[in-house]
Amino acid sequence: MSDFILEMKNITKTFPGVRALDNVNFSVKRGEIHCLVGENGAGKSTLMKVLSGVYGYGTYEGDIVYNGEVQHFKGIADSEAKGIGIIYQELALIPELSVYENIFFGHEIVKGKVIDWNETIKRASEVLKKVRLDVDPSTKVKNFGVGTQQLIEIAKALSKDVKLLILDEPTASLNEDDSENLLKLIKELKNQGVTCIMISHKLREVIEIADTLTVLRDGATICSLDATKDKITEAEIIKHMVGREINNIYPVRQEKKIGDVVFEVKDWTVEDPKKGREILHHVDLKVRKGEIVGLQGLMGAGRTEFALSVFGNTPGYKITSGEVFMDGKQVRPKSPRQAINEGIAYVSEDRKGNGLILIQDIKYNNTIANLDALIDKVVINENEEINVGNYYKDSINIKAPSIEQKVGNLSGGNQQKVQLAKWMFVHPKVLILDEPTRGIDVGAKYEIYTLMNRLVEEGMSIIMISSELPEVLGMSDRLYVMSEGTITGELTREEATEEKVMALAIKGTKER
Amino acid sequence: MAEINETAVEEKVGLGKELLTLAKKNLRDYMMYIVLIVIIAFFTSRTDGKFITALNISNLFNQAAYVAVLAIGMTLILILRQIDLSVGYVAGFSGAIAAILLEKVGLPVGLVIPLVLIVGLLIGLYQGVLVTRVGVPAFVATLAGMFIFRGLLGVTTSKLGGTIVIKDEIFIALNNGFIPDFGGAHNVHIVTMIIGIIGACMVVYSQIKARRNKEKYNFKVVSLPIFITMLILISAVIMIIVTVLARWKGIPWSAVIVGVILLAYNFMLNKTKLGRYIYGIGGNDQAAELSGVNVKNVILFAFCSMGTLAALAGMLYSSRLSSATPSAGAAFEMDAIASSYIGGVAVSGGVGKVTNTIIGTLVIVSLTNGMNLMGVDTFMQYVVKGIIFILAVAFDVRTRRNG
């Protein structure tokens, strides 16, 4: 018997018009942490769906050999029965149910015909201990942040006695602390004999954790690297991923012309009536013309809440004090429309949830926030709309067959570009970008950074909210660090280091 | 995953293959036309041709009018992922108010119609405010409305002895009369023919214009032979219906009223900001809101429009019966909702066209009309309509998932 727990041999999977996987070979050793990297569209998720039986036996060519036997999985239930567990990027927990109900959802512990709740709670506590989660199992899941929910998902997988755990971008929506925690846990699971396959875009994590690393590109295996022997660098992985070398992850701006203060917020204090407490305390922030200002902080520090409360306050917070100035003139936008009219634009962190209208096409999404620019009396000038769509498609390189393509069919990077196109067409003075590169691949990230530089060179100002420290440090002219709703520090590009920023980001947490 | 390669379908491929691809891609859009044709063919053969006589087609239009008006309003509501269950009794109640104002108060018809439309608008406003400002889910707000207006209909009519007979000729002509012709009697209704020809020309012209536009921007268009065949087919259908009508009494007023409303709503949905916003909110209301759309006001508008159209539908119905009765409006909402869904409004919202909703209405009303001609029991008719409805939605859900 080989020491491979899994060997996927010559897997080919085609969809109408596209070959998603082309003779992919993928072998995972028993008890290792195997990272799978590649750009979006490289075929990682498709490969995992073949493995877990989402694309069942017969819909692909090639063999899946698991524990030395060729497997014919017809669905997830089959692969689960053999001890393969998969955790998707989008969490699949039910918010209104308790932790223990969630953990045993779908494979309830029964005594006779009824659920044995006592045993359920006992077993739930046991698996929670395994993932080092010290919570009351009867708490509803909705009360926890994404980090904890991620751990609950893993606990759920462990409760099914999983031997091979697949994690699809587990840290994509986690802050640095939670990510760290999760990676530590994956290492512990390895020591307990669980094999892990992790898909990730965060190369630093990959290097930190991987025993073996497989790179996919355009549906084919490019290489498998043994990380236990050689030291692998980020540059090396990127080279394999994109097929060319990217020397600068962060493009350099040609000329910096930073002008006067365009946008200023003073003493911004906000209360969330749903939580019944203050979520932002006396925030002061200013942005100059042609400047990229980073807004860094841990998940839950209040950065998105800050942006939304300024951008017309859609969540319905109570703004207890504070003033907003545009070009020195005080404004008080009460709706996104008013904020847009004042020259503020907000690009959402959640492009699928509240950024884009996925069932509509590119040109629709491109123009929706500024239809006034296309109106002849009352009628929308559709020719002009097409011109606008095509202009932005070419200008920022949106990859799609035409502007009549539905946005839901685009890759993450291209969706993000459509979001940017939409707000560029509004011609704002201040563009707030909330996690602009979340979940998109290296190549597309570079394009987004380049675009950001172009926009500020043209005189726009950008506030960049991001949880990725290197990105904030690499792109910002100046940055603010936020913790628990308070600005804990302001650093220039020259002053900022990872250590300083992290210290400020956790400052509030320690003092209180 | 890479995008499905659409350019694979190039113009180079044969005509037959293109037809096949077209059929596959647009099966959802064509399906209801096919269903309608099958239904018409079925009833025609089962009633020895009675179904497609001029008398019956006029009759069918008159029967369809109130459902069509409701269904157009309902389409907006459903695209927005809302629902309005109260429309039936709002219609019934409005019809009763019209009858009372005409016959008991003695107001002229020219005043009664706008007054009743305003009553409908206010009812819509009330329900819209409940939904958008108070935050009551539409299902609950309009279910309550169903109780209230059913009750009000009963209260008003029963005080006046149940059925209120309407004698006003203009009002009755709304849903029983035909458009006038040039003086004297002809074998053929000339105005009808002229309208038919103009209508067909306009359809052809707009199609050619749309095609030109698409070509200008290098978008894919169907090949010329197929395009011409489609144009001929469409104009042929229009001309056949018009000719049949013209050889009898001409176009009924009800068809004119529905036609005007249809054009207005179609224009609004496709060409104006408001229309864009309606689709946007239906697709993703949060994204629409963050794009600067006043989501609440758009939904409020849709309820106001629904209320007004329900009032119009109520007047058409009472015109048709020449009376207002305590039972008017029962189950109208069912036909309106079914019409919209059969016409392709997505169950998940954000998708739908009023022009297709009209086809859905014709499907529903043809079923009623044809089964009446065949003498099918009324309750059995509900069963049949229910089955067609669920088949249509099931088909829609499946094809959307695959597409």
mmCIF file of C-alpha atoms in Angstrom, chain A residues 15-18 20 40-41 46 55 308 311 314 336-337 340 346 348 351-357 359-360 363-364 367-369 371-372 375 378-380 382-387 390 399-405 409-411 414 422-423, chain B residues 1-8 79 209-210 212-214 216-220 267-294 296 346 348-352 400 402-403:
data_model
loop_
_atom_site.group_PDB
_atom_site.id
_atom_site.type_symbol
_atom_site.label_atom_id
_atom_site.label_comp_id
_atom_site.label_asym_id
_atom_site.label_seq_id
_atom_site.Cartn_x
_atom_site.Cartn_y
_atom_site.Cartn_z
ATOM 1 C CA PHE A 15 -18.275 21.830 -19.415
ATOM 2 C CA PRO A 16 -20.027 22.942 -22.582
ATOM 3 C CA GLY A 17 -17.462 25.051 -24.399
ATOM 4 C CA VAL A 18 -14.668 24.799 -21.862
ATOM 5 C CA ALA A 20 -12.074 23.018 -16.859
ATOM 6 C CA ASN A 40 -9.218 32.007 -10.082
ATOM 7 C CA GLY A 41 -10.472 29.829 -12.878
ATOM 8 C CA THR A 46 -13.705 22.104 -9.844
ATOM 9 C CA TYR A 55 -19.599 16.305 -9.971
ATOM 10 C CA LEU A 308 -21.515 52.773 5.590
ATOM 11 C CA PHE A 311 -22.121 56.756 2.847
ATOM 12 C CA THR A 314 -28.023 52.517 5.063
ATOM 13 C CA PRO A 336 -26.459 56.771 -0.677
ATOM 14 C CA ARG A 337 -27.946 58.957 -3.411
ATOM 15 C CA ILE A 340 -23.037 60.045 -4.355
ATOM 16 C CA TYR A 346 -18.436 53.185 -1.655
ATOM 17 C CA SER A 348 -18.702 47.139 -1.115
ATOM 18 C CA ARG A 351 -19.575 42.192 -4.177
ATOM 19 C CA LYS A 352 -22.012 39.312 -4.529
ATOM 20 C CA GLY A 353 -24.101 40.168 -1.491
ATOM 21 C CA ASN A 354 -24.616 43.894 -1.883
ATOM 22 C CA GLY A 355 -22.260 45.159 -4.533
ATOM 23 C CA LEU A 356 -23.486 43.816 -7.836
ATOM 24 C CA ILE A 357 -26.747 42.704 -9.349
ATOM 25 C CA ILE A 359 -28.524 38.449 -12.771
ATOM 26 C CA GLN A 360 -27.993 41.607 -14.817
ATOM 27 C CA LYS A 363 -23.530 47.370 -18.929
ATOM 28 C CA TYR A 364 -26.498 47.396 -16.573
ATOM 29 C CA THR A 367 -24.464 52.408 -15.282
ATOM 30 C CA ILE A 368 -26.955 51.729 -12.472
ATOM 31 C CA ALA A 369 -25.473 54.262 -10.055
ATOM 32 C CA LEU A 371 -28.348 56.678 -14.946
ATOM 33 C CA ASP A 372 -28.905 60.439 -14.902
ATOM 34 C CA ILE A 375 -31.080 60.253 -19.712
ATOM 35 C CA VAL A 378 -37.054 60.545 -19.472
ATOM 36 C CA VAL A 379 -35.679 57.893 -21.777
ATOM 37 C CA ILE A 380 -32.427 56.055 -21.154
ATOM 38 C CA GLU A 382 -29.269 52.830 -24.789
ATOM 39 C CA ASN A 383 -26.644 53.611 -27.423
ATOM 40 C CA GLU A 384 -24.825 55.811 -24.992
ATOM 41 C CA GLU A 385 -25.130 53.072 -22.377
ATOM 42 C CA ILE A 386 -23.405 50.635 -24.717
ATOM 43 C CA ASN A 387 -20.652 53.177 -25.349
ATOM 44 C CA ASN A 390 -17.555 49.266 -23.883
ATOM 45 C CA LYS A 399 -12.482 40.020 -19.491
ATOM 46 C CA ALA A 400 -15.847 38.952 -20.931
ATOM 47 C CA PRO A 401 -17.218 38.031 -24.365
ATOM 48 C CA SER A 402 -19.326 41.203 -24.394
ATOM 49 C CA ILE A 403 -20.876 43.791 -22.117
ATOM 50 C CA GLU A 404 -24.089 41.813 -22.384
ATOM 51 C CA GLN A 405 -22.542 39.049 -20.278
ATOM 52 C CA ASN A 409 -20.909 34.445 -14.799
ATOM 53 C CA LEU A 410 -17.699 36.423 -14.376
ATOM 54 C CA SER A 411 -14.719 35.496 -12.232
ATOM 55 C CA ASN A 414 -13.666 40.652 -13.247
ATOM 56 C CA LYS A 422 -19.669 51.302 -11.886
ATOM 57 C CA TRP A 423 -18.203 53.757 -9.401
ATOM 58 C CA MET B 1 -14.101 28.594 -13.939
ATOM 59 C CA ALA B 2 -13.727 30.050 -17.423
ATOM 60 C CA GLU B 3 -16.757 31.544 -19.092
ATOM 61 C CA ILE B 4 -18.709 29.329 -21.402
ATOM 62 C CA ASN B 5 -17.443 30.082 -24.846
ATOM 63 C CA GLU B 6 -20.332 31.819 -26.550
ATOM 64 C CA THR B 7 -18.562 32.557 -29.764
ATOM 65 C CA ALA B 8 -18.743 28.843 -30.474
ATOM 66 C CA ILE B 79 -40.295 41.409 -10.016
ATOM 67 C CA LYS B 209 -34.326 49.323 -35.763
ATOM 68 C CA ALA B 210 -33.312 47.167 -32.807
ATOM 69 C CA ARG B 212 -29.600 47.724 -36.825
ATOM 70 C CA ASN B 213 -28.559 48.980 -33.463
ATOM 71 C CA LYS B 214 -27.251 45.630 -32.423
ATOM 72 C CA LYS B 216 -23.825 48.721 -35.151
ATOM 73 C CA TYR B 217 -22.311 47.564 -31.872
ATOM 74 C CA ASN B 218 -21.298 44.187 -33.257
ATOM 75 C CA PHE B 219 -23.624 42.286 -30.987
ATOM 76 C CA LYS B 220 -24.768 38.923 -32.197
ATOM 77 C CA PHE B 267 -41.933 51.654 -22.002
ATOM 78 C CA MET B 268 -41.500 52.431 -18.328
ATOM 79 C CA LEU B 269 -39.809 49.107 -17.546
ATOM 80 C CA ASN B 270 -37.445 49.136 -20.525
ATOM 81 C CA LYS B 271 -36.641 52.733 -21.190
ATOM 82 C CA THR B 272 -36.734 54.676 -17.952
ATOM 83 C CA LYS B 273 -34.713 54.929 -14.790
ATOM 84 C CA LEU B 274 -37.637 53.695 -12.731
ATOM 85 C CA GLY B 275 -37.780 50.507 -14.828
ATOM 86 C CA ARG B 276 -34.072 49.896 -14.344
ATOM 87 C CA TYR B 277 -34.446 50.372 -10.634
ATOM 88 C CA ILE B 278 -37.327 47.902 -10.464
ATOM 89 C CA TYR B 279 -35.215 45.174 -12.070
ATOM 90 C CA GLY B 280 -32.239 46.141 -9.936
ATOM 91 C CA ILE B 281 -34.136 45.934 -6.670
ATOM 92 C CA GLY B 282 -35.629 42.606 -7.705
ATOM 93 C CA GLY B 283 -32.147 41.317 -8.525
ATOM 94 C CA ASN B 284 -30.463 42.526 -5.344
ATOM 95 C CA ASP B 285 -32.118 45.157 -3.218
ATOM 96 C CA GLN B 286 -29.080 45.856 -1.059
ATOM 97 C CA ALA B 287 -26.875 46.425 -4.073
ATOM 98 C CA ALA B 288 -29.525 48.699 -5.552
ATOM 99 C CA GLU B 289 -29.731 50.687 -2.343
ATOM 100 C CA LEU B 290 -25.954 51.125 -2.171
ATOM 101 C CA SER B 291 -26.067 52.266 -5.798
ATOM 102 C CA GLY B 292 -28.179 55.208 -4.719
ATOM 103 C CA VAL B 293 -31.617 53.788 -5.484
ATOM 104 C CA ASN B 294 -34.419 54.766 -3.134
ATOM 105 C CA LYS B 296 -38.587 52.046 -0.452
ATOM 106 C CA ALA B 346 -38.897 34.633 -12.089
ATOM 107 C CA SER B 348 -36.854 34.594 -7.298
ATOM 108 C CA GLY B 349 -37.607 38.075 -8.635
ATOM 109 C CA GLY B 350 -35.656 40.485 -10.796
ATOM 110 C CA VAL B 351 -36.810 39.051 -14.104
ATOM 111 C CA GLY B 352 -40.025 39.484 -16.071
ATOM 112 C CA ARG B 400 -33.268 28.948 -15.229
ATOM 113 C CA ASN B 402 -29.574 25.059 -16.169
ATOM 114 C CA GLY B 403 -29.211 28.293 -18.060
#
